[in-house]
Short mmCIF file of C-alpha atoms in Angstrom, two decimals:
data_model
loop_
_atom_site.label_atom_id
_atom_site.label_comp_id
_atom_site.label_asym_id
_atom_site.label_seq_id
_atom_site.Cartn_x
_atom_site.Cartn_y
_atom_site.Cartn_z
CA UNK C 1 93.29 84.55 -158.14
CA UNK C 2 94.59 82.81 -155.28
CA UNK C 3 94.56 85.75 -153.19
CA UNK C 4 90.85 86.92 -154.43
CA UNK C 5 89.58 83.28 -153.05
CA UNK C 6 91.39 83.81 -149.69
CA UNK C 7 89.93 87.05 -149.47
CA UNK C 8 86.24 85.74 -150.21
CA UNK C 9 86.16 82.80 -148.47
CA UNK C 10 88.06 83.57 -145.16
CA UNK C 11 86.76 87.54 -145.16
CA UNK C 12 90.24 89.07 -144.92
CA UNK C 13 91.44 92.31 -146.36
CA UNK C 14 93.52 92.75 -149.72
CA UNK C 15 96.87 92.84 -147.70
CA UNK C 16 96.48 89.99 -145.69
CA UNK C 17 95.60 87.79 -148.71
CA UNK C 18 98.52 88.77 -150.73
CA UNK C 19 100.69 87.89 -147.84
CA UNK C 20 98.78 84.39 -147.55
CA UNK C 21 98.74 84.21 -151.06
CA UNK C 22 103.03 84.65 -151.07
CA UNK C 23 103.26 82.33 -148.43
CA UNK C 24 101.39 79.61 -150.41
CA UNK C 25 103.80 80.25 -153.44
CA UNK C 26 106.82 79.87 -151.47
CA UNK C 27 105.51 76.63 -150.05
CA UNK C 28 104.79 74.97 -153.73
CA UNK C 29 108.45 75.76 -154.79
CA UNK C 30 109.81 74.07 -151.62
CA UNK C 31 107.49 70.94 -151.94
CA UNK C 32 107.58 70.74 -156.02
CA UNK C 33 111.09 71.23 -156.59
CA UNK C 34 112.21 67.86 -155.99
CA UNK C 35 109.07 65.94 -157.34
CA UNK C 36 109.88 67.97 -161.10
CA UNK C 37 114.08 68.12 -160.82
CA UNK C 38 115.40 67.41 -164.37
CA UNK C 39 117.27 64.62 -163.11
CA UNK C 40 114.05 62.94 -162.06
CA UNK C 41 112.15 63.33 -165.09
CA UNK C 42 115.42 62.54 -167.04
CA UNK C 43 115.53 59.04 -166.93
CA UNK C 44 111.84 59.04 -167.60
CA UNK C 45 112.07 60.47 -170.84
CA UNK C 46 114.70 57.85 -172.05
CA UNK C 47 111.55 55.78 -173.39
CA UNK C 48 111.20 58.35 -176.47
CA UNK C 49 114.28 57.19 -177.91
CA UNK C 50 112.54 53.70 -178.42
CA UNK C 51 111.28 53.41 -182.06
CA UNK C 52 110.08 49.78 -182.34
CA UNK C 53 107.63 49.59 -179.27
CA UNK C 54 104.18 51.55 -179.76
CA UNK C 55 101.73 52.08 -176.91
CA UNK C 56 98.42 51.21 -177.93
CA UNK C 57 97.16 52.41 -174.73
CA UNK C 58 98.33 55.55 -174.93
CA UNK C 59 99.34 57.58 -178.32
CA UNK C 60 101.29 60.57 -176.57
CA UNK C 61 103.59 57.90 -175.73
CA UNK C 62 104.05 56.93 -179.31
CA UNK C 63 106.71 59.49 -180.10
CA UNK C 64 110.07 58.42 -180.96
CA UNK C 65 113.37 60.11 -182.09
CA UNK C 66 115.52 58.64 -184.67
CA UNK C 67 118.65 59.84 -184.22
CA UNK C 68 120.01 59.72 -188.04
CA UNK C 69 116.99 61.49 -189.26
CA UNK C 70 117.10 64.13 -186.67
CA UNK C 71 120.32 65.05 -187.70
CA UNK C 72 120.02 68.55 -190.04
CA UNK C 73 122.01 67.99 -193.50
CA UNK C 74 124.75 70.07 -192.22
CA UNK C 75 125.69 67.86 -189.35
CA UNK C 76 125.95 64.88 -191.88
CA UNK C 77 128.66 66.16 -193.23
CA UNK C 78 130.66 66.50 -190.41
CA UNK C 79 133.98 63.86 -190.08
CA UNK C 80 134.22 63.06 -186.26
CA UNK C 81 137.91 64.03 -185.61
CA UNK C 82 140.36 60.98 -186.37
CA UNK C 83 138.61 59.64 -189.32
CA UNK C 84 139.65 60.09 -192.88
CA UNK C 85 137.43 60.19 -195.64
CA UNK C 86 137.91 56.80 -197.18
CA UNK C 87 136.12 55.69 -193.45
CA UNK C 88 133.78 58.58 -193.85
CA UNK C 89 132.69 57.06 -197.51
CA UNK C 90 132.60 53.33 -196.11
CA UNK C 91 130.41 54.65 -193.01
CA UNK C 92 127.86 56.56 -195.65
CA UNK C 93 127.13 53.23 -197.65
CA UNK C 94 126.96 51.19 -194.46
CA UNK C 95 124.36 53.86 -193.50
CA UNK C 96 122.52 53.91 -197.03
CA UNK C 97 122.42 49.86 -196.98
CA UNK C 98 120.71 50.40 -193.35
CA UNK C 99 118.28 53.21 -194.56
CA UNK C 100 117.31 50.94 -197.36
CA UNK C 101 116.49 48.00 -195.09
CA UNK C 102 114.60 50.35 -192.75
CA UNK C 103 112.50 52.18 -195.78
CA UNK C 104 111.89 48.13 -196.51
CA UNK C 105 110.37 47.45 -193.39
CA UNK C 106 108.70 51.18 -192.72
CA UNK C 107 105.17 49.87 -193.56
CA UNK C 108 105.29 46.59 -191.77
CA UNK C 109 104.27 46.02 -188.00
CA UNK C 110 106.95 45.54 -185.67
CA UNK C 111 107.74 42.10 -185.12
CA UNK C 112 110.07 40.12 -182.46
CA UNK C 113 112.67 39.61 -185.01
CA UNK C 114 112.77 43.24 -186.19
CA UNK C 115 112.92 44.14 -182.19
CA UNK C 116 115.88 41.48 -181.81
CA UNK C 117 118.04 43.23 -184.57
CA UNK C 118 118.00 46.73 -182.94
CA UNK C 119 120.33 46.86 -179.73
CA UNK C 120 119.12 50.05 -178.40
CA UNK C 121 115.40 48.46 -178.15
CA UNK C 122 113.72 48.11 -174.40
CA UNK C 123 111.69 45.40 -173.64
CA UNK C 124 108.43 46.04 -172.77
CA UNK C 125 108.94 46.10 -169.07
CA UNK C 126 112.12 48.17 -169.06
CA UNK C 127 109.94 50.82 -171.02
CA UNK C 128 106.87 50.81 -168.42
CA UNK C 129 109.42 51.83 -165.87
CA UNK C 130 110.89 54.52 -168.17
CA UNK C 131 107.42 56.22 -168.89
CA UNK C 132 106.41 59.93 -167.43
CA UNK C 133 104.19 58.76 -164.24
CA UNK C 134 101.53 61.42 -165.09
CA UNK C 135 99.11 60.11 -163.15
CA UNK C 136 101.39 60.16 -160.26
CA UNK C 137 102.63 63.69 -160.57
CA UNK C 138 99.12 65.30 -161.06
CA UNK C 139 98.32 63.48 -157.84
CA UNK C 140 101.40 64.63 -155.76
CA UNK C 141 100.66 67.90 -157.21
CA UNK C 142 97.26 68.39 -156.13
CA UNK C 143 98.43 66.91 -152.76
CA UNK C 144 100.87 69.74 -152.33
CA UNK C 145 98.19 72.31 -153.46
CA UNK C 146 95.68 71.41 -151.20
CA UNK C 147 98.38 71.06 -148.07
CA UNK C 148 100.00 74.42 -148.80
CA UNK C 149 96.42 75.51 -149.04
CA UNK C 150 95.83 74.62 -145.70
CA UNK C 151 98.76 75.61 -144.13
CA UNK C 152 98.66 78.90 -145.75
CA UNK C 153 95.13 79.60 -144.23
CA UNK C 154 96.62 79.62 -140.82
CA UNK C 155 99.37 82.30 -141.89
CA UNK C 156 96.89 85.42 -140.83
CA UNK C 157 96.21 83.59 -137.72
CA UNK C 158 99.99 83.10 -136.82
CA UNK C 159 100.56 86.96 -137.57
CA UNK C 160 97.52 88.06 -135.51
CA UNK C 161 95.90 89.32 -138.87
CA UNK C 162 92.70 87.37 -138.07
CA UNK C 163 91.06 85.99 -135.19
CA UNK C 164 90.77 82.11 -134.06
CA UNK C 165 87.63 80.26 -134.97
CA UNK C 166 86.71 80.40 -131.37
CA UNK C 167 86.75 83.88 -130.86
CA UNK C 168 84.29 84.60 -133.72
CA UNK C 169 80.67 85.91 -132.88
CA UNK C 170 78.78 83.00 -134.57
CA UNK C 171 81.15 80.00 -134.48
CA UNK C 172 81.14 77.35 -136.53
CA UNK C 173 80.05 73.77 -135.24
CA UNK C 174 83.16 72.01 -135.12
CA UNK C 175 84.12 68.25 -134.97
CA UNK C 176 86.61 67.09 -132.31
CA UNK C 177 89.37 65.25 -134.10
CA UNK C 178 91.71 63.49 -130.96
CA UNK C 179 95.00 62.49 -132.47
CA UNK C 180 96.95 59.85 -130.54
CA UNK C 181 100.44 59.89 -131.16
CA UNK C 182 103.43 62.44 -132.50
CA UNK C 183 105.22 60.48 -135.38
CA UNK C 184 105.30 60.36 -138.55
CA UNK C 185 101.49 59.99 -139.53
CA UNK C 186 100.45 62.07 -136.38
CA UNK C 187 102.87 64.85 -137.14
CA UNK C 188 101.93 65.08 -140.67
CA UNK C 189 98.31 65.20 -139.92
CA UNK C 190 99.18 68.10 -137.45
CA UNK C 191 100.29 69.98 -140.70
CA UNK C 192 97.76 69.77 -142.73
CA UNK C 193 94.92 69.59 -140.57
CA UNK C 194 91.64 72.20 -141.69
CA UNK C 195 91.99 73.64 -137.64
CA UNK C 196 89.48 76.31 -139.18
CA UNK C 197 86.71 73.02 -139.97
CA UNK C 198 87.78 71.10 -136.76
CA UNK C 199 88.50 70.78 -133.22
CA UNK C 200 92.12 69.30 -133.40
CA UNK C 201 93.26 67.75 -129.96
CA UNK C 202 97.09 65.91 -130.03
CA UNK C 203 97.63 63.60 -126.93
CA UNK C 204 101.26 61.94 -126.95
CA UNK C 205 103.72 61.24 -123.99
CA UNK C 206 106.17 62.91 -126.26
CA UNK C 207 106.12 66.59 -127.22
CA UNK C 208 107.92 66.78 -130.50
CA UNK C 209 108.00 65.01 -133.59
CA UNK C 210 111.76 62.94 -134.19
CA UNK C 211 113.31 62.36 -137.49
CA UNK C 212 114.07 58.69 -136.56
CA UNK C 213 116.94 57.91 -139.43
CA UNK C 214 118.80 60.67 -137.50
CA UNK C 215 119.23 58.84 -134.21
CA UNK C 216 121.91 57.00 -135.06
CA UNK C 217 123.72 60.12 -135.60
CA UNK C 218 122.23 61.94 -132.62
CA UNK C 219 123.99 58.92 -130.27
CA UNK C 220 127.17 59.61 -131.66
CA UNK C 221 127.10 63.63 -131.80
CA UNK C 222 127.02 64.06 -135.36
CA UNK C 223 123.55 65.23 -135.40
CA UNK C 224 122.55 67.47 -132.65
CA UNK C 225 118.87 66.75 -131.51
CA UNK C 226 117.21 70.36 -132.26
CA UNK C 227 118.31 69.54 -136.01
CA UNK C 228 115.76 66.41 -136.05
CA UNK C 229 112.96 67.31 -133.87
CA UNK C 230 109.72 69.26 -134.38
CA UNK C 231 107.73 70.53 -131.47
CA UNK C 232 104.04 69.48 -131.58
CA UNK C 233 102.81 72.92 -130.67
CA UNK C 234 104.55 74.59 -133.54
CA UNK C 235 103.49 72.10 -136.30
CA UNK C 236 100.37 73.43 -136.04
CA UNK C 237 99.50 76.68 -133.77
CA UNK C 238 95.69 76.06 -133.74
CA UNK C 239 95.79 72.64 -132.46
CA UNK C 240 95.94 71.84 -128.64
CA UNK C 241 98.20 69.75 -126.96
CA UNK C 242 97.91 67.22 -124.15
CA UNK C 243 101.45 65.62 -122.88
CA UNK C 244 100.25 61.76 -121.54
CA UNK C 245 99.32 58.54 -122.55
CA UNK C 246 96.25 56.75 -123.91
CA UNK C 247 95.64 54.15 -121.04
CA UNK C 248 91.91 53.11 -121.87
CA UNK C 249 89.32 53.81 -124.52
CA UNK C 250 85.15 53.57 -124.43
CA UNK C 251 84.28 53.22 -128.28
CA UNK C 252 80.92 53.43 -127.73
CA UNK C 253 80.92 56.15 -125.54
CA UNK C 254 83.46 58.13 -127.87
CA UNK C 255 86.10 58.90 -124.84
CA UNK C 256 89.60 58.19 -124.12
CA UNK C 257 91.03 57.99 -120.84
CA UNK C 258 94.67 59.68 -120.74
CA UNK C 259 97.73 59.29 -117.86
CA UNK C 260 98.91 62.51 -117.99
CA UNK C 261 103.10 62.79 -117.70
CA UNK C 262 104.59 64.13 -114.19
CA UNK C 263 106.54 66.98 -113.93
CA UNK C 264 109.30 69.06 -111.67
CA UNK C 265 109.64 65.53 -109.97
CA UNK C 266 112.72 67.03 -108.63
CA UNK C 267 111.13 70.50 -107.67
CA UNK C 268 107.77 69.52 -106.13
CA UNK C 269 108.55 65.60 -104.59
CA UNK C 270 105.37 64.42 -105.24
CA UNK C 271 104.34 60.99 -105.07
CA UNK C 272 101.20 60.82 -106.03
CA UNK C 273 100.61 60.94 -109.96
CA UNK C 274 98.15 62.99 -111.42
CA UNK C 275 94.55 61.76 -111.61
CA UNK C 276 93.58 60.61 -115.77
CA UNK C 277 91.40 62.76 -117.49
CA UNK C 278 89.03 61.88 -120.11
CA UNK C 279 89.03 63.33 -123.39
CA UNK C 280 85.90 63.10 -125.69
CA UNK C 281 85.97 62.81 -129.34
CA UNK C 282 84.01 62.81 -132.51
CA UNK C 283 86.54 61.13 -134.23
CA UNK C 284 89.72 59.24 -133.24
CA UNK C 285 92.98 58.96 -135.18
CA UNK C 286 95.17 56.15 -133.64
CA UNK C 287 98.95 56.83 -134.30
CA UNK C 288 100.50 55.56 -131.21
CA UNK C 289 103.68 53.68 -133.47
CA UNK C 290 105.00 50.86 -131.76
CA UNK C 291 107.56 50.04 -128.95
CA UNK C 292 110.80 48.16 -128.73
CA UNK C 293 110.48 44.35 -128.72
CA UNK C 294 112.79 42.75 -126.07
CA UNK C 295 111.18 39.39 -125.34
CA UNK C 296 113.22 37.52 -127.81
CA UNK C 297 116.05 37.31 -125.57
CA UNK C 298 116.50 36.66 -121.95
CA UNK C 299 117.79 39.65 -119.99
CA UNK C 300 117.31 42.34 -123.26
CA UNK C 301 115.16 44.84 -121.28
CA UNK C 302 117.45 45.00 -118.38
CA UNK C 303 120.79 45.09 -119.96
CA UNK C 304 120.59 46.55 -123.26
CA UNK C 305 120.06 50.36 -124.72
CA UNK C 306 117.57 51.46 -127.33
CA UNK C 307 117.44 53.84 -130.06
CA UNK C 308 113.56 54.44 -130.49
CA UNK C 309 113.36 58.16 -129.05
CA UNK C 310 115.42 61.18 -128.66
CA UNK C 311 115.84 60.32 -124.48
CA UNK C 312 117.32 56.62 -125.64
CA UNK C 313 119.78 58.40 -128.15
CA UNK C 314 120.98 60.71 -125.31
CA UNK C 315 121.27 57.94 -122.81
CA UNK C 316 123.46 56.11 -125.49
CA UNK C 317 125.62 59.00 -126.37
CA UNK C 318 126.27 59.40 -121.97
CA UNK C 319 126.95 55.86 -122.39
CA UNK C 320 129.49 55.80 -125.28
CA UNK C 321 131.27 58.90 -123.89
CA UNK C 322 131.58 57.36 -120.20
CA UNK C 323 132.81 53.57 -121.78
CA UNK C 324 135.86 55.60 -123.52
CA UNK C 325 137.02 57.04 -120.28
CA UNK C 326 136.19 53.51 -118.24
CA UNK C 327 138.77 51.67 -121.01
CA UNK C 328 141.04 54.92 -120.23
CA UNK C 329 141.40 54.35 -116.63
CA UNK C 330 144.93 53.11 -115.26
CA UNK C 331 143.50 49.58 -113.74
CA UNK C 332 143.28 48.70 -117.84
CA UNK C 333 146.15 50.39 -118.98
CA UNK C 334 148.82 48.06 -119.77
CA UNK C 335 151.92 50.67 -119.15
CA UNK C 336 150.52 52.36 -115.91
CA UNK C 337 150.19 48.83 -114.49
CA UNK C 338 153.75 47.67 -115.83
CA UNK C 339 155.09 50.79 -113.95
CA UNK C 340 153.44 50.39 -111.02
CA UNK C 341 154.63 46.39 -110.78
CA UNK C 342 158.36 47.68 -111.74
CA UNK C 343 158.71 45.62 -114.91
CA UNK C 344 159.29 48.85 -116.90
CA UNK C 345 161.10 51.33 -114.69
CA UNK C 346 162.65 53.59 -117.80
CA UNK C 347 159.44 53.05 -120.34
CA UNK C 348 156.74 55.96 -120.51
CA UNK C 349 155.45 55.38 -123.40
CA UNK C 350 153.48 52.81 -125.60
CA UNK C 351 155.87 52.49 -128.35
CA UNK C 352 158.78 52.37 -125.89
CA UNK C 353 156.90 49.27 -125.29
CA UNK C 354 156.24 47.78 -128.37
CA UNK C 355 160.03 48.30 -128.90
CA UNK C 356 160.76 46.22 -126.14
CA UNK C 357 158.61 43.26 -127.30
CA UNK C 358 156.46 43.34 -124.02
CA UNK C 359 153.34 43.28 -122.53
CA UNK C 360 151.49 44.42 -125.55
CA UNK C 361 152.19 41.86 -127.59
CA UNK C 362 150.42 38.87 -125.61
CA UNK C 363 146.48 39.14 -124.77
CA UNK C 364 146.88 39.38 -121.09
CA UNK C 365 143.83 39.77 -118.62
CA UNK C 366 144.43 43.72 -118.61
CA UNK C 367 144.09 43.89 -122.23
CA UNK C 368 141.23 41.66 -122.39
CA UNK C 369 139.03 43.82 -119.98
CA UNK C 370 140.05 46.78 -121.58
CA UNK C 371 138.48 45.53 -125.05
CA UNK C 372 135.60 44.18 -123.34
CA UNK C 373 134.85 47.72 -122.05
CA UNK C 374 135.29 49.10 -125.39
CA UNK C 375 133.35 46.40 -127.33
CA UNK C 376 129.61 47.35 -128.56
CA UNK C 377 127.35 44.67 -129.49
CA UNK C 378 124.34 45.86 -131.88
CA UNK C 379 121.48 43.17 -131.85
CA UNK C 380 119.69 43.58 -134.91
CA UNK C 381 120.41 44.00 -139.01
CA UNK C 382 117.62 46.30 -140.10
CA UNK C 383 118.22 49.96 -140.98
CA UNK C 384 118.26 51.28 -137.76
CA UNK C 385 121.23 48.54 -136.65
CA UNK C 386 123.15 49.03 -139.88
CA UNK C 387 122.99 53.18 -139.36
CA UNK C 388 124.25 52.77 -136.08
CA UNK C 389 127.05 50.27 -136.59
CA UNK C 390 128.33 52.48 -139.53
CA UNK C 391 127.71 55.48 -137.36
CA UNK C 392 130.05 54.03 -134.34
CA UNK C 393 132.69 52.93 -136.78
CA UNK C 394 133.10 56.32 -138.67
CA UNK C 395 132.88 57.98 -134.89
CA UNK C 396 135.67 55.48 -133.14
CA UNK C 397 138.20 55.80 -136.31
CA UNK C 398 137.65 59.45 -136.12
CA UNK C 399 138.20 59.91 -132.31
CA UNK C 400 141.12 57.12 -132.03
CA UNK C 401 143.16 58.88 -135.23
CA UNK C 402 146.77 58.64 -134.05
CA UNK C 403 147.41 62.43 -134.83
CA UNK C 404 144.43 64.24 -134.50
CA UNK C 405 142.09 61.89 -132.28
CA UNK C 406 141.78 62.40 -128.56
CA UNK C 407 141.80 58.33 -127.69
CA UNK C 408 144.73 57.58 -130.14
CA UNK C 409 145.88 54.64 -127.28
CA UNK C 410 142.48 53.17 -128.19
CA UNK C 411 142.89 52.57 -131.65
CA UNK C 412 143.54 49.00 -131.67
CA UNK C 413 141.11 48.13 -128.86
CA UNK C 414 137.91 49.23 -130.07
CA UNK C 415 135.06 46.55 -132.10
CA UNK C 416 131.63 47.09 -133.09
CA UNK C 417 130.03 43.68 -133.40
CA UNK C 418 126.53 43.73 -135.77
CA UNK C 419 124.36 40.29 -135.00
CA UNK C 420 121.93 39.58 -137.33
CA UNK C 421 119.75 36.20 -137.12
CA UNK C 422 119.26 36.00 -140.73
CA UNK C 423 122.01 35.44 -143.74
CA UNK C 424 121.17 39.09 -144.87
CA UNK C 425 121.34 42.56 -143.76
CA UNK C 426 118.51 44.81 -143.91
CA UNK C 427 115.96 41.96 -145.18
CA UNK C 428 113.17 44.95 -146.43
CA UNK C 429 115.46 46.28 -148.86
CA UNK C 430 116.86 45.23 -152.56
CA UNK C 431 119.57 42.63 -152.74
CA UNK C 432 122.05 44.90 -154.20
CA UNK C 433 121.15 47.36 -150.95
CA UNK C 434 121.87 44.37 -148.85
CA UNK C 435 125.21 43.49 -150.34
CA UNK C 436 126.38 47.06 -150.33
CA UNK C 437 125.32 47.77 -146.89
CA UNK C 438 127.36 44.29 -145.64
CA UNK C 439 130.79 45.64 -148.01
CA UNK C 440 130.30 48.93 -146.38
CA UNK C 441 130.72 48.17 -143.10
CA UNK C 442 133.20 45.43 -143.69
CA UNK C 443 135.54 48.05 -145.00
CA UNK C 444 135.61 50.00 -141.61
CA UNK C 445 137.96 47.46 -140.63
CA UNK C 446 136.93 47.04 -136.79
CA UNK C 447 133.27 46.55 -137.46
CA UNK C 448 132.77 42.99 -137.79
CA UNK C 449 129.05 41.70 -139.14
CA UNK C 450 127.75 38.19 -137.72
CA UNK C 451 125.00 36.66 -139.62
CA UNK C 452 123.09 33.85 -138.88
CA UNK C 453 123.36 34.10 -135.36
CA UNK C 454 120.79 34.67 -132.87
CA UNK C 455 120.81 36.33 -129.47
CA UNK C 456 119.69 34.54 -127.14
CA UNK C 457 120.65 36.17 -123.47
CA UNK C 458 121.78 39.63 -122.55
CA UNK C 459 123.58 39.81 -119.10
CA UNK C 460 125.72 42.17 -117.47
CA UNK C 461 128.97 42.57 -119.64
CA UNK C 462 128.04 39.65 -121.72
CA UNK C 463 125.91 38.29 -124.91
CA UNK C 464 125.19 34.97 -125.41
CA UNK C 465 124.68 34.09 -129.05
CA UNK C 466 123.55 30.71 -130.94
CA UNK C 467 125.08 29.78 -134.45
CA UNK C 468 121.94 29.18 -136.40
CA UNK C 469 123.50 26.67 -138.56
CA UNK C 470 125.51 24.48 -136.40
CA UNK C 471 123.56 25.39 -132.93
CA UNK C 472 126.73 26.37 -131.13
CA UNK C 473 126.66 28.92 -128.30
CA UNK C 474 129.30 31.78 -127.56
CA UNK C 475 129.57 34.05 -124.65
CA UNK C 476 131.05 36.89 -125.85
CA UNK C 477 132.25 39.77 -123.27
CA UNK C 478 131.27 43.11 -124.06
CA UNK C 479 130.66 46.63 -122.50
CA UNK C 480 127.55 48.33 -124.20
CA UNK C 481 124.67 46.06 -125.99
CA UNK C 482 122.14 48.15 -127.78
CA UNK C 483 119.10 46.17 -129.27
CA UNK C 484 117.73 47.42 -132.29
CA UNK C 485 115.95 43.72 -133.24
CA UNK C 486 112.22 44.50 -133.92
CA UNK C 487 109.36 46.38 -132.50
CA UNK C 488 105.92 45.43 -131.51
CA UNK C 489 102.36 47.29 -130.81
CA UNK C 490 102.34 49.25 -127.39
CA UNK C 491 99.47 48.38 -124.89
CA UNK C 492 96.95 50.63 -126.09
CA UNK C 493 96.30 48.68 -129.06
CA UNK C 494 95.43 45.74 -127.14
CA UNK C 495 92.94 47.59 -124.95
CA UNK C 496 91.31 48.57 -128.51
CA UNK C 497 91.39 45.41 -130.39
CA UNK C 498 89.29 44.14 -127.38
CA UNK C 499 86.54 46.63 -128.58
CA UNK C 500 86.63 46.77 -132.10
CA UNK C 501 85.43 43.70 -134.40
CA UNK C 502 87.39 40.41 -134.75
CA UNK C 503 88.39 41.42 -138.29
CA UNK C 504 90.42 44.33 -137.13
CA UNK C 505 93.22 42.07 -135.09
CA UNK C 506 95.96 41.83 -137.43
CA UNK C 507 99.40 39.76 -137.06
CA UNK C 508 101.16 39.94 -133.84
CA UNK C 509 98.58 42.28 -132.21
CA UNK C 510 98.63 44.70 -134.71
CA UNK C 511 95.64 46.69 -136.02
CA UNK C 512 94.08 46.20 -139.45
CA UNK C 513 94.14 48.73 -141.83
CA UNK C 514 92.93 49.67 -145.28
CA UNK C 515 95.22 50.45 -148.33
CA UNK C 516 95.18 54.35 -147.46
CA UNK C 517 97.10 53.39 -144.10
#
């Protein structure tokens, strides 16, 4: 049936329609398998075991299974292992009493006292959470079908079985939809946009979508960048892409001014940037995202690394490797320094130094400097900061392992410090998740978490911390500081808000949206 509809609506041959139908079926299986997984539905089916709380609004949910009545007669005679016939008779007698009591209450409406007598009965709020979300499943299924259909329509164009709409003899009048950004919202729209009915133009300074939860793993090398990115042009081959950022807009004239990216600077050595271009639109989708907010602490913009894009993750990854080599130089190696000074003429290994109870047993200037170079400060206890602190802890425990590690001599020197101004980590999550995140970091040993602590200044090789309760100020020597303490709207949002009604202005320069956004 789907193939017939495709053949009639798209005016393609039968073979092409069959191929498109197969692709749609594969997409449906991939997108629906997780939603209808037995493990997901198992908990929702638990409500049918409740014999005391009928639902007047949905008679279909009033079914229940009484375990005793559900057993066949042949199973009632089975004696559990380890029980004697006397125990069986006693259990049967108690069962008869309960059955008579239940028969006496069968015609009566359930009361709070009856409900309280059953230890397996759930409260109404618990029952509500266990019901199968039929409306949600139906909505998600229809969305998946619609998305799969739109993606399947592009299959003939992808394989060259049909021509693009622009090459038809009688092209349909298309609306121009301009999408600003290539993040989560923009990428989702690109995937399912009906590019046969619209002229889709994507404008973004970044030509790929990034799965941001994996940026912390990419910063330490656990995940490669190709595994967490998707090219804009491959997301929808029928969409047009312009690499640049919107810097101005004319809402009444429906045009945007785009500042194009510069390319091949090392090759052409051009000094003048390219002239901005204007793009007209019928509808504009603003999905420009946010940028890192560094205004909360002095020097954060000049002395911190960020973790918002692949480029920033690559920059941090390079800095971590350089910090390891920086801490392995002879000028901060206690053994090399001692040998050079003539203190240990016959000692060549770190273990020998420990055996002689010399140099490494006291925190001298060399040890302090080495440990400063390997102290990583992560500012911000949100999801990004917690993920990065955990990834750094796992990374250093692996490379500093005494047997298989590449830097075993630094096992006692590295430290990860996570700074959070609130009294809990990941405040937007459930309290159980907050506690679990804190305990998980503390189990790593060399990861210290400082709650109720503000970062007031970031400098060259130090951070200045202030205790929230006492107001005590501490200067902590660090090697690398990563700023993950919040985001703010990009500059284009303020430009757009100047031409929108006052009701569109949200909190902290954000744009108000409706419930669908």
